[in-house]
Coordinates of C-alpha atoms in Angstrom, one line a residue:
Chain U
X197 CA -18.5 16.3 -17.5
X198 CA -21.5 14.6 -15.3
X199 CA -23.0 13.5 -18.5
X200 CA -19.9 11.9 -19.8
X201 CA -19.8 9.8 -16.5
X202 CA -22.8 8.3 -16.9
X203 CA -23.5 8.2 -20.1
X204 CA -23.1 4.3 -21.5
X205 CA -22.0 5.0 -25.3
X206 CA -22.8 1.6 -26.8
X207 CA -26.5 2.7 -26.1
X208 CA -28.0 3.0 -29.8
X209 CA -28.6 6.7 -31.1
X210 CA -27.2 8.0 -27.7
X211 CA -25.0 10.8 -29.0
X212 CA -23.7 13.8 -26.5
X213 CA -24.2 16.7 -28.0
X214 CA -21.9 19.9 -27.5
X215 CA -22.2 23.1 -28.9
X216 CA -19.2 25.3 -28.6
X217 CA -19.8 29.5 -29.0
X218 CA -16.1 29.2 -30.4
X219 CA -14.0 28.2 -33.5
X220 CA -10.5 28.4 -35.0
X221 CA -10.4 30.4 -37.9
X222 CA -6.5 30.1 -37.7
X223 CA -4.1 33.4 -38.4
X224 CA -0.7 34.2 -37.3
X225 CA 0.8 37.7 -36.3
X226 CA 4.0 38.9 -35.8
X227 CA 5.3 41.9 -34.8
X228 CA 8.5 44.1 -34.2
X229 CA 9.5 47.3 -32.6
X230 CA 12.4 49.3 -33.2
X231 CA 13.6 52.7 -32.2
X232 CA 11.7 54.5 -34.3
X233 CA 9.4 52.4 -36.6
X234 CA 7.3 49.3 -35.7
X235 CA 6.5 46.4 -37.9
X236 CA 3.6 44.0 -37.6
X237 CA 2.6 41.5 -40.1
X238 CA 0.1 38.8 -40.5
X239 CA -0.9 36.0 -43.0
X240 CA -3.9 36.2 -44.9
X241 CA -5.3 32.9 -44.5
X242 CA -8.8 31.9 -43.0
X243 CA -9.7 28.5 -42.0
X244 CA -12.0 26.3 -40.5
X245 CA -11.2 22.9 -39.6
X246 CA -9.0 21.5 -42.5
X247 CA -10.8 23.8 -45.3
X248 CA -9.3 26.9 -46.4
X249 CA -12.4 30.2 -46.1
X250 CA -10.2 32.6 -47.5
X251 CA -6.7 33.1 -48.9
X252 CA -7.0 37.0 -48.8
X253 CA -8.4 37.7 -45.1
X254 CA -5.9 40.1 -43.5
X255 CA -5.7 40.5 -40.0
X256 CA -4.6 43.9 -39.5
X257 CA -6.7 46.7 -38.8
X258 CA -5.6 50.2 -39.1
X259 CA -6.7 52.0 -35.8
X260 CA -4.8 55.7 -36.4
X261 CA -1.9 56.8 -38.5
X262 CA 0.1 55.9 -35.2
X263 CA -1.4 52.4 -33.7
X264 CA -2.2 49.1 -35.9
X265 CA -3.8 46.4 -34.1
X266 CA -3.4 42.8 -35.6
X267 CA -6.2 40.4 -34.0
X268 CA -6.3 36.8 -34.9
X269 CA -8.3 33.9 -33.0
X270 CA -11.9 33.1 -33.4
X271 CA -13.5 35.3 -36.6
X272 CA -16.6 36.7 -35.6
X273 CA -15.0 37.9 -32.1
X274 CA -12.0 39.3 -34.0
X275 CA -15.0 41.1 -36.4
X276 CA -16.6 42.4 -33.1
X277 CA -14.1 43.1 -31.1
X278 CA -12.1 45.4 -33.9
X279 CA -15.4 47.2 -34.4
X280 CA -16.6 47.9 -31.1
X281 CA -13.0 49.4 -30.4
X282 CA -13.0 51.6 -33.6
X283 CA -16.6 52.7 -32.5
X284 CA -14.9 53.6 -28.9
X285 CA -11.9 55.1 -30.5
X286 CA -14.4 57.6 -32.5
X287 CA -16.2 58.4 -29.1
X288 CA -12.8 59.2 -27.2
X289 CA -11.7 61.8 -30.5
X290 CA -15.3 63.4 -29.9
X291 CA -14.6 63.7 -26.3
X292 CA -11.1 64.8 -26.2
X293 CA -10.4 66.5 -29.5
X294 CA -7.6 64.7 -30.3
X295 CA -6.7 60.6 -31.9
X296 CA -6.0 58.2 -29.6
X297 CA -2.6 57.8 -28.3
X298 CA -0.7 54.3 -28.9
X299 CA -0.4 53.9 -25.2
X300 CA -4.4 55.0 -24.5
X301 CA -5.3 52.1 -27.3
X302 CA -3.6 49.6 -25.2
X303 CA -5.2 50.1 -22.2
X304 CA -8.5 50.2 -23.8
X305 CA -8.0 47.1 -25.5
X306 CA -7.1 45.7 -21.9
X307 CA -10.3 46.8 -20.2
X308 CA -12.0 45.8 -22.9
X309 CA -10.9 42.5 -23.0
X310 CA -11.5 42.2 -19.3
X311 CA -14.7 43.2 -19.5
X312 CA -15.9 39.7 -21.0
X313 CA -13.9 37.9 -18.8
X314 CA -16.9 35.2 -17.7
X315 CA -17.3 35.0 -21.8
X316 CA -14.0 36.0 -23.6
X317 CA -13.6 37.6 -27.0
X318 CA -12.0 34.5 -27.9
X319 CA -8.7 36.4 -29.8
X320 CA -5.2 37.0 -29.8
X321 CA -4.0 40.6 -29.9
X322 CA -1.2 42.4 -30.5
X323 CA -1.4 46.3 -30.6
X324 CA 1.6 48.1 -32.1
X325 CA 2.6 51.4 -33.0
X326 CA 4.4 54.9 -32.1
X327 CA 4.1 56.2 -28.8
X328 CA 3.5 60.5 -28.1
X329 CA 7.5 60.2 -28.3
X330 CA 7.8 58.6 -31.7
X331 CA 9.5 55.4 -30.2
X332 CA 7.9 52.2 -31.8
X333 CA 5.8 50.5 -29.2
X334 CA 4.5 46.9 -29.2
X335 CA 1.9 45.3 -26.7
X336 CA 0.9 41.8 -26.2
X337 CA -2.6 40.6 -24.6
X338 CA -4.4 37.1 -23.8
X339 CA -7.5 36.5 -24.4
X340 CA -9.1 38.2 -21.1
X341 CA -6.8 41.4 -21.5
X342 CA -3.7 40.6 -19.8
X343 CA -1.1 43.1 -21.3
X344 CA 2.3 42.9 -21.6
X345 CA 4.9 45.2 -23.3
X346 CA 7.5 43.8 -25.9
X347 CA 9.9 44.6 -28.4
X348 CA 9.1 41.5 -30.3
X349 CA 6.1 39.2 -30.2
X350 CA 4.2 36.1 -32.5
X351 CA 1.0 35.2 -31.4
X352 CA -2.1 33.6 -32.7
X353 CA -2.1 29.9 -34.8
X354 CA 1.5 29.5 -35.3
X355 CA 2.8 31.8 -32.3
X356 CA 4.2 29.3 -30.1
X357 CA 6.4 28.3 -33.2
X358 CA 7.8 31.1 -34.0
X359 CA 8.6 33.3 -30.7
X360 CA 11.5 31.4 -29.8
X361 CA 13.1 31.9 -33.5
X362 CA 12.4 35.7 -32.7
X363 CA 13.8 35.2 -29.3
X364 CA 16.9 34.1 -30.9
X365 CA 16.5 36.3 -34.2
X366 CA 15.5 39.8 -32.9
X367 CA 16.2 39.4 -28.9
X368 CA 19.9 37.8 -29.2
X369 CA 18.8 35.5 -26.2
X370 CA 21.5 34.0 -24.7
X371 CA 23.9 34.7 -27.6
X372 CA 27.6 35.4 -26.9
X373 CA 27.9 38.7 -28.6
X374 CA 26.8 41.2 -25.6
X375 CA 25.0 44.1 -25.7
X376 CA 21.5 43.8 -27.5
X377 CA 21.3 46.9 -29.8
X378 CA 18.1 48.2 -31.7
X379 CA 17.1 46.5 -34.2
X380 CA 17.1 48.2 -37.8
X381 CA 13.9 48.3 -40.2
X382 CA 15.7 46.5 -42.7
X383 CA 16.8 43.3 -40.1
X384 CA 13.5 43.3 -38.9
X385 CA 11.7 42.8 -42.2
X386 CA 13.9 39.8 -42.8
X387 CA 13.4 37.9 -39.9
X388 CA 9.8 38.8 -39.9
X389 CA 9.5 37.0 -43.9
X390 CA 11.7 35.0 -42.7
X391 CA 9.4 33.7 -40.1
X392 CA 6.1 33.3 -42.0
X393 CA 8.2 31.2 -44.6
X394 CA 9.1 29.1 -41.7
X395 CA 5.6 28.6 -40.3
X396 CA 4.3 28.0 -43.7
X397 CA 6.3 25.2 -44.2
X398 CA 5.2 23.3 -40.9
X399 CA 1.6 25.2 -39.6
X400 CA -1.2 24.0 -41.6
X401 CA -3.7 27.3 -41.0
X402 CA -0.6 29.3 -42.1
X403 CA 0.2 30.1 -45.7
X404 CA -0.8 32.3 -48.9
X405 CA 0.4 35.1 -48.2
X406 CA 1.7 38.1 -45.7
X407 CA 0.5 41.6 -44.9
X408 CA 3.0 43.6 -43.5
X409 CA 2.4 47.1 -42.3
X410 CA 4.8 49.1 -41.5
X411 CA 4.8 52.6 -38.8
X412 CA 6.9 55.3 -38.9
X413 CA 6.5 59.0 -38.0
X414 CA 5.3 59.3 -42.4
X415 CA 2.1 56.9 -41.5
X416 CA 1.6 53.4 -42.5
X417 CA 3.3 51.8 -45.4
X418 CA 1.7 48.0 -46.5
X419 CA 3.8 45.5 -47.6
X420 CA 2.2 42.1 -49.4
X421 CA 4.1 39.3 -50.5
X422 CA 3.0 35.4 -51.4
X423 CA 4.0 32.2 -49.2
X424 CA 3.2 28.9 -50.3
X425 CA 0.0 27.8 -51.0
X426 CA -1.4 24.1 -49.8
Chain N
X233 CA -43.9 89.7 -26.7
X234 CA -44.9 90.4 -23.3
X235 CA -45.7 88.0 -20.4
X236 CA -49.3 86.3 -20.5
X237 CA -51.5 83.6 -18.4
X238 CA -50.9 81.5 -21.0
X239 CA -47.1 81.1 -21.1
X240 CA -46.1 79.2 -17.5
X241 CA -46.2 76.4 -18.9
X242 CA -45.2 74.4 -22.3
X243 CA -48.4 72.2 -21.7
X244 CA -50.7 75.4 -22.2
X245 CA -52.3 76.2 -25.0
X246 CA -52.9 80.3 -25.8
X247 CA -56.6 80.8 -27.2
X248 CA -54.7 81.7 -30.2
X249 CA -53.6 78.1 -30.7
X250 CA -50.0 78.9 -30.1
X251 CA -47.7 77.4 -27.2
X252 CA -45.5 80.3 -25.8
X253 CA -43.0 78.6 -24.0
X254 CA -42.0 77.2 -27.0
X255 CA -41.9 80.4 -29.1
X256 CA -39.7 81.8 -26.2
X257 CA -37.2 78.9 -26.5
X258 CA -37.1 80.1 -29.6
X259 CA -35.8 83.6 -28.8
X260 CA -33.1 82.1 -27.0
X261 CA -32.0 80.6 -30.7
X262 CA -32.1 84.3 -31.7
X263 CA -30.0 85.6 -29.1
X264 CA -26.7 83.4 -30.2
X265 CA -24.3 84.5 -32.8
X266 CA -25.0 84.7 -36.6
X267 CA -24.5 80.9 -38.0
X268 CA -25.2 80.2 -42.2
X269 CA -25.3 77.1 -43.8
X270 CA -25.4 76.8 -47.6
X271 CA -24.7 73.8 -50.2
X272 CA -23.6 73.3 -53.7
X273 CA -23.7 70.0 -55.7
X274 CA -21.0 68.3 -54.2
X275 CA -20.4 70.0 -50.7
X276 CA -22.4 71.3 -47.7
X277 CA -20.9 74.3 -46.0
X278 CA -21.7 76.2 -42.5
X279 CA -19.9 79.3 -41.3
X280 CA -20.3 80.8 -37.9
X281 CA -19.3 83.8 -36.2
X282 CA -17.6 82.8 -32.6
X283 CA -18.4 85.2 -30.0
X284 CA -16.3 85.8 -26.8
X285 CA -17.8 86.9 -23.5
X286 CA -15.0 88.7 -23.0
X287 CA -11.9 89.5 -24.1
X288 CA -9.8 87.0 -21.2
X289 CA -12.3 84.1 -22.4
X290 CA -11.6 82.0 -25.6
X291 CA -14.3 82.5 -28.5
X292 CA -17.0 79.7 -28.4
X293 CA -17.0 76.9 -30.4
X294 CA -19.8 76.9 -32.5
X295 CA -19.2 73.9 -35.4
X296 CA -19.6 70.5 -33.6
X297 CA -18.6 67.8 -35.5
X298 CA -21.1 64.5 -35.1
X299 CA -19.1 62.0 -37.9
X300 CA -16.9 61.9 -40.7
X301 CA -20.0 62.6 -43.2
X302 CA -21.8 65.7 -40.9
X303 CA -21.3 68.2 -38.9
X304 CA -23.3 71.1 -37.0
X305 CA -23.4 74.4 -36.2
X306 CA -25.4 76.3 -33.3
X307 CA -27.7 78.9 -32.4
X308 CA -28.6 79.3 -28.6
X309 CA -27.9 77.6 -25.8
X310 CA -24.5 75.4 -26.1
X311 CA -25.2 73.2 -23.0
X312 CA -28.0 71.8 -24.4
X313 CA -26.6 71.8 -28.5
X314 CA -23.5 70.0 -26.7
X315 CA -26.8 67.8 -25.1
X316 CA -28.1 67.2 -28.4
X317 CA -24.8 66.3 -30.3
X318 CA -24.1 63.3 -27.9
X319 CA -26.9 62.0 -29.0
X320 CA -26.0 62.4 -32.3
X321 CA -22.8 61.2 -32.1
X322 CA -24.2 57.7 -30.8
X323 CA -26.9 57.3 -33.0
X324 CA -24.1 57.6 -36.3
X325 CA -21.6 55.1 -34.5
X326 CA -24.4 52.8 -33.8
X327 CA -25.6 52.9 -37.2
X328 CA -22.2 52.4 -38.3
X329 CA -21.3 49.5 -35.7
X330 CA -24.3 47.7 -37.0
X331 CA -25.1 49.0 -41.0
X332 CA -21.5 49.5 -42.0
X333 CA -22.5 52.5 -43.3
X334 CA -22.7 56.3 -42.3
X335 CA -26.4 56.9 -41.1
X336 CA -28.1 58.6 -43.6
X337 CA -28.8 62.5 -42.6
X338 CA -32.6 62.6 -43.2
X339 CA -33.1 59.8 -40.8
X340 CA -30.3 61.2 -38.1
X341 CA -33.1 64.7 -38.3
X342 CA -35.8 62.7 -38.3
X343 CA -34.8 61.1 -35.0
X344 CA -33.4 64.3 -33.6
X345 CA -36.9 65.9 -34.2
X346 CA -38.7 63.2 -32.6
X347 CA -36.6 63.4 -29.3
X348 CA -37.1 67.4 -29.6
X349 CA -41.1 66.5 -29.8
X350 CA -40.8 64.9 -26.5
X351 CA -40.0 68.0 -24.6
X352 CA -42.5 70.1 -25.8
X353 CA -45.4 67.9 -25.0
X354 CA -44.6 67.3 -21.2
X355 CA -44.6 69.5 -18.2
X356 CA -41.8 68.1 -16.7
X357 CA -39.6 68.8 -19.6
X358 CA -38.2 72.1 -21.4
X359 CA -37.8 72.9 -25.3
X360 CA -34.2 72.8 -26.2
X361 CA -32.9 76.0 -26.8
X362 CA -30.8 76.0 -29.7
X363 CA -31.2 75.7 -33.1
X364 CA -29.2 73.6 -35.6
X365 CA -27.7 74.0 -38.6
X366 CA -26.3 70.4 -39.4
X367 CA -24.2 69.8 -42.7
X368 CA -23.7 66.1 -44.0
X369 CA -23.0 64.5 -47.3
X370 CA -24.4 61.3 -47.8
X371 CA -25.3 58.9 -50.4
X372 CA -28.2 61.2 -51.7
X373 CA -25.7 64.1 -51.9
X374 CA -25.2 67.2 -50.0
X375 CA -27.0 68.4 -47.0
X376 CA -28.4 71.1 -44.5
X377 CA -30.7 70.4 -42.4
X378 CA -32.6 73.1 -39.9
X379 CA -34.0 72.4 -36.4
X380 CA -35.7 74.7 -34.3
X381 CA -36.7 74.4 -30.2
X382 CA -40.2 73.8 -31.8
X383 CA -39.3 70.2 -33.1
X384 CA -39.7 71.6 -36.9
X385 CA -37.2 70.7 -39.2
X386 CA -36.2 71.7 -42.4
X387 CA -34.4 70.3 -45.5
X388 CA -33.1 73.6 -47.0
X389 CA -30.7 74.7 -49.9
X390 CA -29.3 77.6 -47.9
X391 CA -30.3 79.1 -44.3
X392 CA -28.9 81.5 -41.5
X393 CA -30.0 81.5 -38.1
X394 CA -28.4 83.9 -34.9
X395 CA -28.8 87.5 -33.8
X396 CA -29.1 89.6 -37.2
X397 CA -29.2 86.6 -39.6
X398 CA -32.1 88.0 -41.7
X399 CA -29.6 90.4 -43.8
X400 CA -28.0 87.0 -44.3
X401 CA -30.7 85.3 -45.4
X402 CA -31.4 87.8 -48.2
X403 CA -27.8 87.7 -49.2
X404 CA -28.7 83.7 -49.8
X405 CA -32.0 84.4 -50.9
X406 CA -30.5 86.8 -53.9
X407 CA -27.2 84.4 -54.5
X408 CA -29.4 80.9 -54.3
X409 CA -28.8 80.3 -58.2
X410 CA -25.6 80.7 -58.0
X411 CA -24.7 78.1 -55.3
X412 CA -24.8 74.7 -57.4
X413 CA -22.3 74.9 -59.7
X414 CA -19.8 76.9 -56.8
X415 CA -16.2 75.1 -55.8
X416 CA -15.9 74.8 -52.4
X417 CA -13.8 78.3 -51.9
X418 CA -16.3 79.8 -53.7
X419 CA -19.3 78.3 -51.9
X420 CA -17.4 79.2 -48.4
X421 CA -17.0 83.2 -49.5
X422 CA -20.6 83.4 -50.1
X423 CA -21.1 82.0 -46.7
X424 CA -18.7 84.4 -45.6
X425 CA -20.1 87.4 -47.2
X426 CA -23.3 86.4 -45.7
X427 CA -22.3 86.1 -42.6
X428 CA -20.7 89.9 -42.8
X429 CA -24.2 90.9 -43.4
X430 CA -24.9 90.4 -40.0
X431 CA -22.1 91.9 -38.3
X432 CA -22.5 96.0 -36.7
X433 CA -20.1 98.4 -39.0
X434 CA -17.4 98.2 -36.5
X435 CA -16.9 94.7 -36.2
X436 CA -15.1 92.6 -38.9
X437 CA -14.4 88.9 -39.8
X438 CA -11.0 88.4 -38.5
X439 CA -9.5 84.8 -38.2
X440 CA -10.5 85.0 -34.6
X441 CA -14.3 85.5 -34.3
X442 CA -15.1 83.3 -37.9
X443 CA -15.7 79.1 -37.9
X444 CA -16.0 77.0 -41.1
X445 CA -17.1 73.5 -41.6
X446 CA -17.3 72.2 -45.2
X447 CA -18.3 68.4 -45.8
X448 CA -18.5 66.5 -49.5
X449 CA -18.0 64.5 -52.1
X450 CA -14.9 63.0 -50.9
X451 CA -13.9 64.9 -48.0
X452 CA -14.9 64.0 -44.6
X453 CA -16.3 66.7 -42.0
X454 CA -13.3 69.5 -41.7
X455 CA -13.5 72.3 -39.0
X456 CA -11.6 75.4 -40.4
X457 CA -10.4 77.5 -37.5
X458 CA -8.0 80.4 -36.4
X459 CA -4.7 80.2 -39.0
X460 CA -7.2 77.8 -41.3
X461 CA -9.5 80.6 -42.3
X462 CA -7.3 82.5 -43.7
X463 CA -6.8 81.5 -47.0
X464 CA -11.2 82.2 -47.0
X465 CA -11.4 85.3 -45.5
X466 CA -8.6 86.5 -47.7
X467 CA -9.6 89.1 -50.6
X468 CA -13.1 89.2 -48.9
X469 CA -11.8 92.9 -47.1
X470 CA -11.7 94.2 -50.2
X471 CA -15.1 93.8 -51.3
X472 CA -17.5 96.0 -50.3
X473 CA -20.4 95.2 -47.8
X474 CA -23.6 94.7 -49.6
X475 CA -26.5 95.2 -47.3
X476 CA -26.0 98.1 -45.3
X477 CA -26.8 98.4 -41.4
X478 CA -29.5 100.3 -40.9
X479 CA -31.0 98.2 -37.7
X480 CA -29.5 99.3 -34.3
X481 CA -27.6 96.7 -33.4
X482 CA -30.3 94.7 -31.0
X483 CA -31.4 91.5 -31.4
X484 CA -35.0 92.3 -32.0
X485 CA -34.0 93.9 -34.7
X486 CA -35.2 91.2 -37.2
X487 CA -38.6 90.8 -35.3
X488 CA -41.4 92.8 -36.2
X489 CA -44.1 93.3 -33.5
X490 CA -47.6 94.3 -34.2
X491 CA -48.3 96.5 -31.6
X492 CA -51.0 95.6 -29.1
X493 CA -54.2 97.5 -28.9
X494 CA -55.9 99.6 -27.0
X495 CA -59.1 97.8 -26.0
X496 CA -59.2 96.6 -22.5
X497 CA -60.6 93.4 -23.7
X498 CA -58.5 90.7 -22.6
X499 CA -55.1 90.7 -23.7
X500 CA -54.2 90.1 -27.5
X501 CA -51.3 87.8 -28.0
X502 CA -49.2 89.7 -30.1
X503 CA -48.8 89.0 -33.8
X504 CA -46.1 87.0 -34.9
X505 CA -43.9 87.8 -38.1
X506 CA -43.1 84.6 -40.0
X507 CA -40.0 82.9 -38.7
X508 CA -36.7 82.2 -40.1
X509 CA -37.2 79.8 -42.9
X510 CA -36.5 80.5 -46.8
X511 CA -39.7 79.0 -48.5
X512 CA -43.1 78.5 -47.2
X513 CA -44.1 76.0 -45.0
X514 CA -46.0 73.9 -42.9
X515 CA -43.9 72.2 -40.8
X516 CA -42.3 69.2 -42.2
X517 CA -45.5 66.9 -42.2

């Protein structure tokens, strides 16, 4: 910010240089939790700048037959930061004798997060799964671990776009019709494809194609369908 | 073996060459319960008999699992074997973080025997005391691997270690042909059978007192316990015990003393029998 002061940039071969630790790689998630099942889905494209690195990259990673945790953001801190967890993950079923609860992957994704909070894992997560009670759970961080629970939630590239159609979709905000009740599987799914079609159509690093897992008490069921392409 | 100037300390050398302390930590490996490890082509399996101190306390857990790919089983001190299998636990989920891969079990042993070196070269330290029986199945195929207090490891095809195990070991000695081409419930009843070599008449496997770990091609590191050993230890009751029990039931049963003469020279070390290991050997050079 000094530099840029002073810096006269008609001076030939004068050039600021910055480096940045960070990119976009691009990614959008979206996730829902009902009564008894919960539903996160992501696209499966990678980018960088206006190229396309991938059109098969998924985004969601399978902690336990309970918890699926969809990161999106900058690559190599979503590769690191989804491998240091499964490697803590491991330790705590050493130490305990038992998987991971839902609820214990949350908070450990919090601290976690925090931990680098003078240089962030620079990622958008969203953790969702069953609970130790079999209710579908949903939980939505920053970037430096700030945790908040939800019933619905879009983060990453195209989040921004497409909470407020599942504010109106899934959470009946501000909708004459009174009491919000639980959404089914089957509502869910559609506003979820619904969604990625939408962002698709307007979101440049969103497209080619969803991953959708699903989580009920009979484990994890992956869903795949195509979205358009340029 | 009988107390000596030369055992205080594991820094001492006898004039026999031998380092006592050491030996002794390995007596303590002979004092725990009777644990077998044997492989086939496709799986590595260990079966242990749990021992409870008494009949309020739960048994012991014997088989500790380290990753998906190995396991272990102990003889000796558990404190120190639970010691030992943090460090093992680490070293594969590093490996893993960083290689992608499950860390190869020859080099996991070879890094385990190097940090057992350590503490029998410096007076400040001890010899662990317990011996491992660790099972793993990686891309070279099945494995089990012996370690001793001594910082000697072996690669073997079948071993036993624990209170009475040498009627176990020439159970596996006799059956070693037959272990390569065995399924896995097959491989895991001659483990068993083994394993009831060791046991005093009146005591039998039950579901209670017997552990089993199997690893292999396809199938990650599974502890069989309680309600899970069942379907193993059935039919095996109606067999009939090979390798009778002559021994008194003590623990020095399986170790042979010269006895020491009568000069009043100095005293003789005593002579020891060769240790528990299935082929000759010089120490894994």
């Amino acid at each position: 910010m000094f530099g840029q002061a002073i810096l006269n940039d008609n001076l030939p071969g004068a050039k600021q240089h910055h480096w940045s630790p960070y990119t976009d790689n691009g990614g959008t998630i979206v996730a829902v939790a009902g009564d008894d099942f919960a539903i996160i889905a992501s696209d499966t494209r990678l980018i960088q700048g206006y190229s396309i690195l991938s059109r098969e990259q998924t985004k969601l990673f399978k902690l336990s037959e309970q918890t699926v945790l969809g990161v999106s953001g900058c690559w190599c801190d979503v590769l690191t930061f989804t491998r240091t967890l499964e490697a803590r993950m491991k330790m705590y079923l050493h130490e305990h004798l038992k998987p991971m609860s839902t609820p214990a992957v949350a908070q450990l994704v919090s601290t976690m997060l925090y931990h680098k909070r003078f240089f962030p894992y620079y990622v958008s997560n969203i953790v969702a799964g069953l609970d130790q009670d079999g209710k579908g759970t949903l939980y939505s961080y920053d970037p430096v671990g700030h945790c908040e629970k939800n019933r619905y939630r879009a983060g990453g590239a195209a989040g921004a776009m497409l909470q407020p159609l599942l504010d109106n979709q899934v959470g009946l905000k501000n909708m004459k019709g009174g009491v919000l009740p639980d959404i089914t599987k089957e509502k869910a799914l559609m506003v979820i494809k619904d969604s990625f079609i939408s962002a698709a159509e307007r979101d440049t690093s969103t497209g080619d194609g969803v991953i959708i897992n699903i989580i009920t008490k009979s484990g994890v069921e992956v869903m795949h369908f195509p979205l358009r392409k340029d | 073996m009988f107390r000596n100037q030369y055992d205080n300390d594991v820094t001492v050398w006898s004039p026999q060459g031998r380092i006592h302390q050491v030996e002794y930590a390995m007596e303590a490996v002979k004092q725990g319960s009777a644990t077998i490890g044997l492989k086939s082509k496709t799986h590595a399996a260990i079966v242990a008999l749990k021992r409870a101190t008494s009949e309020l306390s739960a048994y012991q857990k014997k088989i500790i699992p380290i990753d998906t790919h190995m396991g272990m089983t102990i003889a000796g001190l558990t404190a120190d074997a639970r010691f030992l299998s943090r460090y093992m636990r680490t070293e594969c989920l590093n490996h893993r973080y960083s290689h992608d891969e499950p860390l190869p079990v020859s080099r996991l042993i070879g890094n385990l025997g190097n940090k057992l070196q350590v503490c029998t070269q410096r007076y400040d330290r001890r010899p662990y005391g317990v011996g491992l029986l660790v099972a793993g199945y990686d891309d070279k195929g099945p494995h089990i691997y012996q370690t001793c207090p001594s910082a000697t490891y072996f690669d073997c095809k079948a071993m036993a270690i624990g209170a009475r195990s040498q009627s176990a070991r020439t159970y596996l000695e006799k059956h070693l042909n037959e272990f390569l081409e065995c399924s896995v419930e097959d491989l895991v009843r001659h483990g068993l059978r083994a394993l009831r070599d060791t046991l005093p008449n009146e005591v039998e496997l039950t579901s209670k007192n017997v552990s089993i770990g199997v690893v292999g091609k396809g199938m990650d590191f599974t502890i069989y316990d309680d309600g899970g050993v069942e379907s193993f230890l059935a039919g095996l009751d109606k067999e009939d015990r090979r390798g009778g029990r002559p021994l008194p039931p003590d623990v020095e049963g399986d170790l042979k003393e010269v006895p020491v003469g009568e000069s009043t020279a100095a005293p003789q070390d005593p002579a020891m029998s060769v240790e528990m290991d299935v082929e000759p050997h010089s120490g894994k050079d």
